[in-house]
Short mmCIF file of C-alpha atoms and ligand atoms in Angstrom, two decimals:
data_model
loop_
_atom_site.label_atom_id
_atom_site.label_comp_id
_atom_site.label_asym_id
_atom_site.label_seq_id
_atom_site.Cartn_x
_atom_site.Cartn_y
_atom_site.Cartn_z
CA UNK A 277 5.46 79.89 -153.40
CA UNK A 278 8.71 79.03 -153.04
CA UNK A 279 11.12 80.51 -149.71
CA UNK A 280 13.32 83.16 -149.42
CA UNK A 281 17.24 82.42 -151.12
CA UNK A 282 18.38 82.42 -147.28
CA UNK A 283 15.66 79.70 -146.17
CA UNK A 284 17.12 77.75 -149.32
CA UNK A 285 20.66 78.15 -148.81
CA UNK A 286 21.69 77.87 -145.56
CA UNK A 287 22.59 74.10 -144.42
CA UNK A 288 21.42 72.15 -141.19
CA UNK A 289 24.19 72.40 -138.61
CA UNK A 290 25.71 69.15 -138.54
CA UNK A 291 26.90 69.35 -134.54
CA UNK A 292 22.97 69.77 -133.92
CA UNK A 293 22.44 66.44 -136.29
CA UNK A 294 24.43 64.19 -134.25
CA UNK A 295 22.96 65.06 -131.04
CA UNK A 296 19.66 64.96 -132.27
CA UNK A 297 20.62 61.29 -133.28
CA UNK A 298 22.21 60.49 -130.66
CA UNK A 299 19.05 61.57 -128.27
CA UNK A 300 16.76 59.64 -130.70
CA UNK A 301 19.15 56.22 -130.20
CA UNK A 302 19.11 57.24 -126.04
CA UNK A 303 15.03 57.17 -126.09
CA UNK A 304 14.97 53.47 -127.76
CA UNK A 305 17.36 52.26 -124.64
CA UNK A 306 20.44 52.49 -126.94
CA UNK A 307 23.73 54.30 -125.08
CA UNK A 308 25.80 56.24 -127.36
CA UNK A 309 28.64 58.09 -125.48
CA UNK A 310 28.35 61.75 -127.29
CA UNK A 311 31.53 63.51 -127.97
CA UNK A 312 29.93 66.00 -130.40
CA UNK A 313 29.27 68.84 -127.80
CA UNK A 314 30.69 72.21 -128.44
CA UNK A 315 30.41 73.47 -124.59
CA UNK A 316 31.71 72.67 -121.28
CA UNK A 317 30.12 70.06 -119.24
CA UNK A 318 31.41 72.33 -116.23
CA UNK A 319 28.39 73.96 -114.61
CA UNK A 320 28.45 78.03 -114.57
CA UNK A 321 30.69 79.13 -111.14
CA UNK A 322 28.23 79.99 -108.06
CA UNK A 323 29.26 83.79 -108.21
CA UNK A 324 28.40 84.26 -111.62
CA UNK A 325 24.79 82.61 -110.90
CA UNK A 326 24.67 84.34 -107.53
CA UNK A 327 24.94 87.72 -109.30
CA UNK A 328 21.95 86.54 -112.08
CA UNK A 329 19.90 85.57 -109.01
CA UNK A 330 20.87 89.09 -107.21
CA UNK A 331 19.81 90.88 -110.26
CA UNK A 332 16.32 89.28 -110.32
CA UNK A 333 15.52 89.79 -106.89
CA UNK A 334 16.63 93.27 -107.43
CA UNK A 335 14.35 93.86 -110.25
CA UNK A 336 16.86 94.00 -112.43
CA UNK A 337 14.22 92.54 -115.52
CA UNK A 338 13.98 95.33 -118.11
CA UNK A 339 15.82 96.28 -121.17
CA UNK A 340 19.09 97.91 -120.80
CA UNK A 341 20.16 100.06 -123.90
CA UNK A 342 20.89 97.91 -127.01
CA UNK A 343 24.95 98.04 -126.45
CA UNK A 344 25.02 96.85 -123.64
CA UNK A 345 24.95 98.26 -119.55
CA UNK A 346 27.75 100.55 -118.77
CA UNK A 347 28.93 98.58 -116.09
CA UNK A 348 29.30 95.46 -118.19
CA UNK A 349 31.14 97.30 -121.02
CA UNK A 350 33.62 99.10 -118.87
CA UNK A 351 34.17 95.12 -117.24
CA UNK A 352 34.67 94.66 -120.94
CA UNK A 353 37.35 97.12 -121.49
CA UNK A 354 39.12 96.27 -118.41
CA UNK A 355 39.36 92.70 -119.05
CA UNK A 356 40.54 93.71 -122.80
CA UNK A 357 43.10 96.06 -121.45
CA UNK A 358 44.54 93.80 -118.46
CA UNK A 359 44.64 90.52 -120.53
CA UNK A 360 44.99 91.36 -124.40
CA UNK A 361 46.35 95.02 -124.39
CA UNK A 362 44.02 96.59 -125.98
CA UNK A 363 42.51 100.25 -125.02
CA UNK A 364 38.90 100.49 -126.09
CA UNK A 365 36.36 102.54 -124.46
CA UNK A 366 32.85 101.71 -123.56
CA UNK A 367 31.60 103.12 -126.78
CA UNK A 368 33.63 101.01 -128.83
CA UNK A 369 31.80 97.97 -127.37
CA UNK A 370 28.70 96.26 -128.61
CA UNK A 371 27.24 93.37 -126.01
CA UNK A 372 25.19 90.95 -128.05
CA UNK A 373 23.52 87.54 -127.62
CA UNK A 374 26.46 85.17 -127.70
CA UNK A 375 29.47 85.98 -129.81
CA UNK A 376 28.15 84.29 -132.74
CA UNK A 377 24.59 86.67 -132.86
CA UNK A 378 27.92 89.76 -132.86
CA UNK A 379 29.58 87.84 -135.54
CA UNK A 380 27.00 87.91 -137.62
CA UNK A 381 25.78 91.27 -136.94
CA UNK A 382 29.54 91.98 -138.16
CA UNK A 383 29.46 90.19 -141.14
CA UNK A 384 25.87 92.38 -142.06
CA UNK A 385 27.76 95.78 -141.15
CA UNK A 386 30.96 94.87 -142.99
CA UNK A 387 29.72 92.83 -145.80
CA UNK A 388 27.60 93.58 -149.30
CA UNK A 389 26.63 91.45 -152.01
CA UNK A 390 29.18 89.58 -154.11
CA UNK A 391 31.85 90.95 -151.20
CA UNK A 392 34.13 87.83 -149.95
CA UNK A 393 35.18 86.66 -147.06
CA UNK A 394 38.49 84.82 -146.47
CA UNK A 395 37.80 82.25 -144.14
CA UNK A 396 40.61 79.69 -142.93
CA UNK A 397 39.71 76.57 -143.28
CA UNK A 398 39.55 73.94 -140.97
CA UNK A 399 36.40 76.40 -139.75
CA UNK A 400 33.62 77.02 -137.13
CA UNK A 401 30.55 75.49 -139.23
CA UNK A 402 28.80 79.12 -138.70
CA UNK A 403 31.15 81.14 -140.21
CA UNK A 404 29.86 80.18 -143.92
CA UNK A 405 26.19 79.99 -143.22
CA UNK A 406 26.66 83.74 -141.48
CA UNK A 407 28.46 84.87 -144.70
CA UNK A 408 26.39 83.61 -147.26
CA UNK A 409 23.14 85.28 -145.32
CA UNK A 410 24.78 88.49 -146.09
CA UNK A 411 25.30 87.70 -149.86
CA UNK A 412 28.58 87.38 -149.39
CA UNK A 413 30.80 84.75 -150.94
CA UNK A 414 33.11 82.79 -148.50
CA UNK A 415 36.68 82.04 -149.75
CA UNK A 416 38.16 78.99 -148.17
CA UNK A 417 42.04 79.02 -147.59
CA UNK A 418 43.08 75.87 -147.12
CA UNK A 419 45.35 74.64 -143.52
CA UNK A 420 46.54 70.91 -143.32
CA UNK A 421 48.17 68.66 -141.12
CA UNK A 422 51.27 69.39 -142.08
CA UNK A 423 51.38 72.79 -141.28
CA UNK A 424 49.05 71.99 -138.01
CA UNK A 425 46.65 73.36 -139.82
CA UNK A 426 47.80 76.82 -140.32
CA UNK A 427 47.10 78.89 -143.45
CA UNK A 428 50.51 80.28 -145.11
CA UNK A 429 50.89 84.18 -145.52
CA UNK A 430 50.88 82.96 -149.54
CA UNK A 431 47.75 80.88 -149.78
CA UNK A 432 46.27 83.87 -147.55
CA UNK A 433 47.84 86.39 -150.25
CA UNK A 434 46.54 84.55 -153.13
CA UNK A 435 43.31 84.52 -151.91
CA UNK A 436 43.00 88.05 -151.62
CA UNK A 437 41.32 89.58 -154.51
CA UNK A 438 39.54 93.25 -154.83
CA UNK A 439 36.43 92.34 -153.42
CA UNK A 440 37.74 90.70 -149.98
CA UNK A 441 35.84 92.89 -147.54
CA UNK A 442 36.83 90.62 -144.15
CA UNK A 443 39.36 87.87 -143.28
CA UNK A 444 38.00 85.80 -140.28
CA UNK A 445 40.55 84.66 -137.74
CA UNK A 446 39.79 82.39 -134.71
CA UNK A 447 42.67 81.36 -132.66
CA UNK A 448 42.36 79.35 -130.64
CA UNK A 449 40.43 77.94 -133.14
CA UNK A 450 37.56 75.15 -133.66
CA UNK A 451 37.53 72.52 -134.38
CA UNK A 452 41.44 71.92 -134.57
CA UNK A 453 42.57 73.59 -131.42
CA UNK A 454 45.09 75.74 -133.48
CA UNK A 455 47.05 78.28 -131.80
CA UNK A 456 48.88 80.72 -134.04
CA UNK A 457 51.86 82.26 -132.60
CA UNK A 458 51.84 86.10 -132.19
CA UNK A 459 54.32 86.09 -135.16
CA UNK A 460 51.98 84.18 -137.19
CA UNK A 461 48.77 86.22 -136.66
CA UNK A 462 50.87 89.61 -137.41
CA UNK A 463 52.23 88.50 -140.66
CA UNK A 464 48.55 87.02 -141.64
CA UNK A 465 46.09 89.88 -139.99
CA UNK A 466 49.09 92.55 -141.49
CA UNK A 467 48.41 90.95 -144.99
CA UNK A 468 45.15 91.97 -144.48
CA UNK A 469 45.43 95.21 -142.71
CA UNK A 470 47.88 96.62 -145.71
CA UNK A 471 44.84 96.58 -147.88
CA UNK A 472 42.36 97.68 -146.10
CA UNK A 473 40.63 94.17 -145.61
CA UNK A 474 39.26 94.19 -142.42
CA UNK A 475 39.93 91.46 -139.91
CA UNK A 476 37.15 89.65 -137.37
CA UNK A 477 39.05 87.69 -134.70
CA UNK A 478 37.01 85.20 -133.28
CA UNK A 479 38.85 84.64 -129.46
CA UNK A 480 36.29 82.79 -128.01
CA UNK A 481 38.65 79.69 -126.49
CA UNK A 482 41.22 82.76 -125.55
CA UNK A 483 41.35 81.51 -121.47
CA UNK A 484 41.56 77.49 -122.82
CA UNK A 485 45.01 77.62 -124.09
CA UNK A 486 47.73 74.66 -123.30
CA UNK A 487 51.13 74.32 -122.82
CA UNK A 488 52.10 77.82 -121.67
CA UNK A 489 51.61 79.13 -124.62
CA UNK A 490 50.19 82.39 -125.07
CA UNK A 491 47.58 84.10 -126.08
CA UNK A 492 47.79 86.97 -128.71
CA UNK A 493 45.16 89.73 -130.11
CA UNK A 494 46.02 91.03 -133.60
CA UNK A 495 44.10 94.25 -132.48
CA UNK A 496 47.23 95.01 -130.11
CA UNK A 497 49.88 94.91 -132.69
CA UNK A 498 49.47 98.86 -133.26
CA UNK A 499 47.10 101.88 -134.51
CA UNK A 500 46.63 100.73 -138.25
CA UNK A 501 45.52 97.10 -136.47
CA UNK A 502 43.24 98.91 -134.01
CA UNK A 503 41.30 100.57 -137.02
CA UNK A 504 41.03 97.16 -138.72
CA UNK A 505 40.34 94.58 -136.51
CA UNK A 506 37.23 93.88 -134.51
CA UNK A 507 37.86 91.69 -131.37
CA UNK A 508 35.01 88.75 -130.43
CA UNK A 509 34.73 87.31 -127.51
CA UNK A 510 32.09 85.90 -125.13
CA UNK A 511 31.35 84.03 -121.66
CA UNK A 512 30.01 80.55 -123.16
CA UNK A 513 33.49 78.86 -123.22
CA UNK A 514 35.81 80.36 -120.68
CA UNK A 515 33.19 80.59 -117.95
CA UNK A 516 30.66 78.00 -119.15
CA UNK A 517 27.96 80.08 -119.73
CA UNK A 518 26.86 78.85 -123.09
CA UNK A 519 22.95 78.73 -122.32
CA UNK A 520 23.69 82.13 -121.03
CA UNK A 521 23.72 83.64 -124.36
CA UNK A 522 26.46 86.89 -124.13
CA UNK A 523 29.53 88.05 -125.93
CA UNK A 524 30.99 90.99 -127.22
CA UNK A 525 32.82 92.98 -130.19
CA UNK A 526 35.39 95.51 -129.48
CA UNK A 527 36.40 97.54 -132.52
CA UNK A 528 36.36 100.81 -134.38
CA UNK A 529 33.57 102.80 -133.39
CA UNK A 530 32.01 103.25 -136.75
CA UNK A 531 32.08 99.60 -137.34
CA UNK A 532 30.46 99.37 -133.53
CA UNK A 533 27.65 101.34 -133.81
CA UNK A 534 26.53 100.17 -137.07
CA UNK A 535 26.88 96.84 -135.15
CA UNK A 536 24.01 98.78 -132.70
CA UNK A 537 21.75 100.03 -134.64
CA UNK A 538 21.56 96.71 -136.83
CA UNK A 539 20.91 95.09 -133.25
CA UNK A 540 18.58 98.05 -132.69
CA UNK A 541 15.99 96.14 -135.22
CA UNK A 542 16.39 92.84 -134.39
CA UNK A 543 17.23 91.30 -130.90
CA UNK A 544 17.48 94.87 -129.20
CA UNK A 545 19.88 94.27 -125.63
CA UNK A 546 21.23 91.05 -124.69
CA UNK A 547 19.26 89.58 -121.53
CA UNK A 548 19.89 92.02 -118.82
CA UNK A 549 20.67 89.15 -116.03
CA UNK A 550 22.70 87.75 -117.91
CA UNK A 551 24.44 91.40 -118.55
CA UNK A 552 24.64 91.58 -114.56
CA UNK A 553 26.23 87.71 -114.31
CA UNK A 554 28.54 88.66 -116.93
CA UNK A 555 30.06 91.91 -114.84
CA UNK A 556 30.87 88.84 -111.96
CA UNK A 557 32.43 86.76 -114.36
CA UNK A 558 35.01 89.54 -115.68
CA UNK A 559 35.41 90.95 -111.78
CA UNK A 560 35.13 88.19 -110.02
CA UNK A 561 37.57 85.16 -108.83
CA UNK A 562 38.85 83.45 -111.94
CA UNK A 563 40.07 80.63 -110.13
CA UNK A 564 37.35 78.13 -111.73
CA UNK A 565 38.56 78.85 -115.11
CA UNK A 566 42.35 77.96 -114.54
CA UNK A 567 40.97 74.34 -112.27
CA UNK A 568 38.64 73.79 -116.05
CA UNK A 569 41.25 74.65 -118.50
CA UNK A 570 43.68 72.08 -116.33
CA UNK A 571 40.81 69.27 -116.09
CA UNK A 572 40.34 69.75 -120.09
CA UNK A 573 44.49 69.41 -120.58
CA UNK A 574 44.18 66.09 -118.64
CA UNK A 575 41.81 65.16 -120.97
CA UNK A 576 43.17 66.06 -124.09
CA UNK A 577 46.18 64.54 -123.44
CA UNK A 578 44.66 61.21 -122.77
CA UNK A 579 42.33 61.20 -125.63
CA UNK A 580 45.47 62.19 -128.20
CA UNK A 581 47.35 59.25 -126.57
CA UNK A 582 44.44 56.72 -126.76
CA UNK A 583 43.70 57.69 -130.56
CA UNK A 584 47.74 57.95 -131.72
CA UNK A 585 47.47 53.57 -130.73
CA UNK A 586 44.70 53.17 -133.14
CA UNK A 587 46.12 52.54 -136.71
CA UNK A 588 44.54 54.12 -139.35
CA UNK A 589 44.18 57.73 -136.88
CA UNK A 590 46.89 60.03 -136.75
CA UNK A 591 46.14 63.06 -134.92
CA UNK A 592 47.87 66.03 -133.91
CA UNK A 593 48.25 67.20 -130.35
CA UNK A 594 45.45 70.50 -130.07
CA UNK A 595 46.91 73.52 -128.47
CA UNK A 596 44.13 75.14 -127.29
CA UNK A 597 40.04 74.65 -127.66
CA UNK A 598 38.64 71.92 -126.32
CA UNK A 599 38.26 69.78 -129.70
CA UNK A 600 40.75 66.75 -131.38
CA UNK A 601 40.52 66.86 -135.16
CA UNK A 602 42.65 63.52 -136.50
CA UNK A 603 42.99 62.65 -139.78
CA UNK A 604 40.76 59.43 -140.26
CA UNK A 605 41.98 59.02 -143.88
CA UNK A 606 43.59 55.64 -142.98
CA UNK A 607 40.33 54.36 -142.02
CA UNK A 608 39.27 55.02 -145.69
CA UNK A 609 42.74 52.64 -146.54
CA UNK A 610 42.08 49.92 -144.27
CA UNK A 611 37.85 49.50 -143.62
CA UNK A 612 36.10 49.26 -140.47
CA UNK A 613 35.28 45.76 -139.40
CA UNK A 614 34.75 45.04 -142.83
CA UNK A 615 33.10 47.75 -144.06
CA UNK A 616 34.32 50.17 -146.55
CA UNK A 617 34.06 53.45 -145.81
CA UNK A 618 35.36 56.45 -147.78
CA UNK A 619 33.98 59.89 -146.54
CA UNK A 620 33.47 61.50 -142.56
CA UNK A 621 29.83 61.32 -142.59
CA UNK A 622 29.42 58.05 -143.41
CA UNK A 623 32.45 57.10 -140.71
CA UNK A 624 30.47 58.79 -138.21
CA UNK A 625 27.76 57.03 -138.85
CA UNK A 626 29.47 53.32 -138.83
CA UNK A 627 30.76 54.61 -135.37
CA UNK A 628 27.92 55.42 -134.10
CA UNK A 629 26.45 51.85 -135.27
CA UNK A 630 28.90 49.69 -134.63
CA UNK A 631 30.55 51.60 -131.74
CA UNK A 632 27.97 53.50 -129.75
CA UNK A 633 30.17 56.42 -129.93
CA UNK A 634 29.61 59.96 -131.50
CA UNK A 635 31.67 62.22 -133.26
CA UNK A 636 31.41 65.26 -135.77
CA UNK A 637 31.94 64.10 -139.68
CA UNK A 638 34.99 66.86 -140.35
CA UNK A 639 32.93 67.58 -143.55
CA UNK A 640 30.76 70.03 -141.82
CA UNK A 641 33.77 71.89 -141.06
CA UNK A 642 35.52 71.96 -144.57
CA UNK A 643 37.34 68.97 -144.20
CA UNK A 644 35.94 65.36 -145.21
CA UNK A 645 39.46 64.09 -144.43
CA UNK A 646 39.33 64.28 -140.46
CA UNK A 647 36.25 64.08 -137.89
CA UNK A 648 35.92 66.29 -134.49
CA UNK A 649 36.30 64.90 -131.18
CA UNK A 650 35.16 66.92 -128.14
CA UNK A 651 36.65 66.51 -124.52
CA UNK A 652 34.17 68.75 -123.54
CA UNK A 653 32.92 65.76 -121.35
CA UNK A 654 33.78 64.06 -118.34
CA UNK A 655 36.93 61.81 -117.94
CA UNK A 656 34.80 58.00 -117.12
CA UNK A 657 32.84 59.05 -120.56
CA UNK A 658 36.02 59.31 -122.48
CA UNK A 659 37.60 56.11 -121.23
CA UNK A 660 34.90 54.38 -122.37
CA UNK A 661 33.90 55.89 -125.42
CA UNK A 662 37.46 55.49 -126.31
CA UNK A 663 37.85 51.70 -125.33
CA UNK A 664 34.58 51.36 -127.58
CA UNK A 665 36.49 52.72 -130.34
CA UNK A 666 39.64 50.72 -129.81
CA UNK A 667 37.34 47.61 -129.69
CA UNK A 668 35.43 48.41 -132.62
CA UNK A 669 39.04 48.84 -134.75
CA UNK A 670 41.12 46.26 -133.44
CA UNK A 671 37.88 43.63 -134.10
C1 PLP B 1174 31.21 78.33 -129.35
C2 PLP B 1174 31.76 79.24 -130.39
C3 PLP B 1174 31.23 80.52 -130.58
C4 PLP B 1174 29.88 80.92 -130.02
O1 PLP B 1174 29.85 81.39 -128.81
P1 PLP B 1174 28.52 81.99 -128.20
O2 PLP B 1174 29.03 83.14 -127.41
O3 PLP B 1174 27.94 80.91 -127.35
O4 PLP B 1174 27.60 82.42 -129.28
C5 PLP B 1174 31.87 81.40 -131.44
N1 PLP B 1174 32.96 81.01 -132.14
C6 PLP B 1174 33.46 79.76 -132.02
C7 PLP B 1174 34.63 79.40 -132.82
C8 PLP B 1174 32.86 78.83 -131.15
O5 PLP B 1174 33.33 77.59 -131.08
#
């Protein structure tokens, strides 16, 4: 018997690879420094946990409806309003699992066979696997270092053909740290809105933004957005709460409570202490996300200086996220130590070998030319991982 097309189709994730290697290496006495993580290494903030352990002693252990508590979704659609400008109400919210369990759920709702997807690449290794579960096909548009890794309003237009159902957006994005301008995501998400495409913005890394620069939500740019696009967001990254497992869509409420009943069938509500957690992190002091988003900028900073020494890397300065992504193609020019190498997978392997340092081949996110970095770890870590590097090239 063979499996299902799914069970056959759908690749390992290649984040989950390294670390799995890198834990295997760690057991036979071997140190590795790991900068493959995609979460904080910031612990949750005590008043978010206090609330989780409040709602246990309070009995607060049973399932709430599938959407979502009241409480948490009206949290929802004041933070939305206050930050991002956006007026939803609470039944145009959906609470799910972690953003990338709403994504998906999206992608089902929105999405049948032979329908494409427009996906900007650089892209979140998920957002392929998700579409090709639903039958869909995903269409890459292409962003490069040249234009910081921005898609053009042409290569978006050319991809468009009649059976683009959804264009994914996710700025600030992984694993680049790309941050289009409000400009920028009109023009592209109005491309799409003209025609009816609709538009999934992914604004996870929203709060970890550099620079001053800010945010925008292509749901706020006016009614004919607001019927469109569907807003994601979640708790793992801006309030390190990955292991948590919550996030959220905002969006039109047809779209929404398809998004339900699909979730109806299959995970049912999100974990209800977490639900209660989540209502502290929206209402509560946010002055431990502004002290990580400044730790992170220290860090990126350093990292991009350390790696624009080391010839052979060129890498552009991330504007938001908390990932590098340089272009390692001179590495294929000049050899490491000796060794020829000519593709990311097999760099990150060398590096790992010869370096005891672990990154993300770029490959698994649409890009063989570049390998992922993440500073989502503390500052002694990266000084040494990075000197091991340096060593390792200048040998
Ligand atoms: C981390 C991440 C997510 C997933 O977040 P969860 O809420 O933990 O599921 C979604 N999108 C992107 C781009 C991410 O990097």
């Amino acid at each position: 018997m063979t499996l299902s097309r799914i069970a056959e189709e759908i690749k390992p994730s290649g984040t989950i690879k390294i670390s799995t290697k890198v834990k295997s290496m760690a057991r036979e006495g071997i140190s590795v420094i790991g900068f493959g993580m995609g979460e904080p290494d910031f612990n949750t903030p005590k008043n978010i946990a206090d609330a989780a352990i409040k709602a246990i002693k309070d009995g607060f252990t049973k399932y709430t409806p599938t959407s979502g508590i009241l409480e948490l979704r009206e949290a929802i659609c004041e933070k939305l309003l206050g930050d991002n400008g956006l007026k939803y109400s609470p039944t145009q919210v959906v609470v799910s699992s972690g953003a990338k369990q709403v994504t998906h759920n999206l992608i089902l709702v929105l999405c049948d066979s032979g329908d494409e997807v427009i996906i900007p690449s650089p892209y979140w290794v998920s957002y392929p696997e998700q579409v090709k579960m639903a039958g869909a096909r995903p269409v890459y548009v292409q962003g490069t270092d040249e234009t910081g890794f921005k898609v053009t309003p042409e290569s978006l237009k050319e991809a468009i053909t009649p059976r683009t159902k959804v264009l994914l957006l996710n700025s600030p994005g992984n694993p680049t740290g790309v941050v289009y301008t409000e400009e920028e995501l009109r023009t592209l998400a109005g491309i799409a809105v003209e025609k009816g495409i609709y538009v999934i913005s992914d604004e996870i890394y929203e709060k970890i933004i550099y620079d001053g620069i800010k945010h925008a939500s292509p749901a706020s740019f006016g009614d004919e957005f607001m019927n469109r696009v569907i807003t994601v967001n979640g708790f793992s990254k801006a309030y390190a709460m990955t292991g948590w497992r919550l996030g959220y869509a905002a969006g039109p409420e047809n779209v929404i409570k398809a998004t339900i009943r699909l979730q109806d069938h299959t995970t049912s509500c999100a974990n209800s202490i977490a639900q209660k957690a989540a209502v502290e992190a929206l209402r509560g002091d946010q002055t431990t996300v502004g002290l990580m988003v400044a730790e992170f900028d220290k860090r990126r900073r350093y990292i991009v200086e350390r790696l624009s020494k080391l010839e052979g890397i060129s890498c552009i300065m991330p504007k938001g996220a908390f990932y590098v992504f340089p272009n390692v193609t001179g590495l294929y020019r000049l050899g490491i130590a000796g060794t020829n190498v000519s593709d990311s997978t097999k760099l990150v392997d060398l590096l790992i070998e010869k370096a005891r340092v672990a990154f993300v081949p770029g490959v698994c996110f649409g890009s063989d030319d570049h390998i992922r970095i993440s500073f989502a770890t503390n500052m002694n870590q990266i000084e040494e991982g990075m000197d091991r590097l340096e060593e390792l090239l200048t040998s």
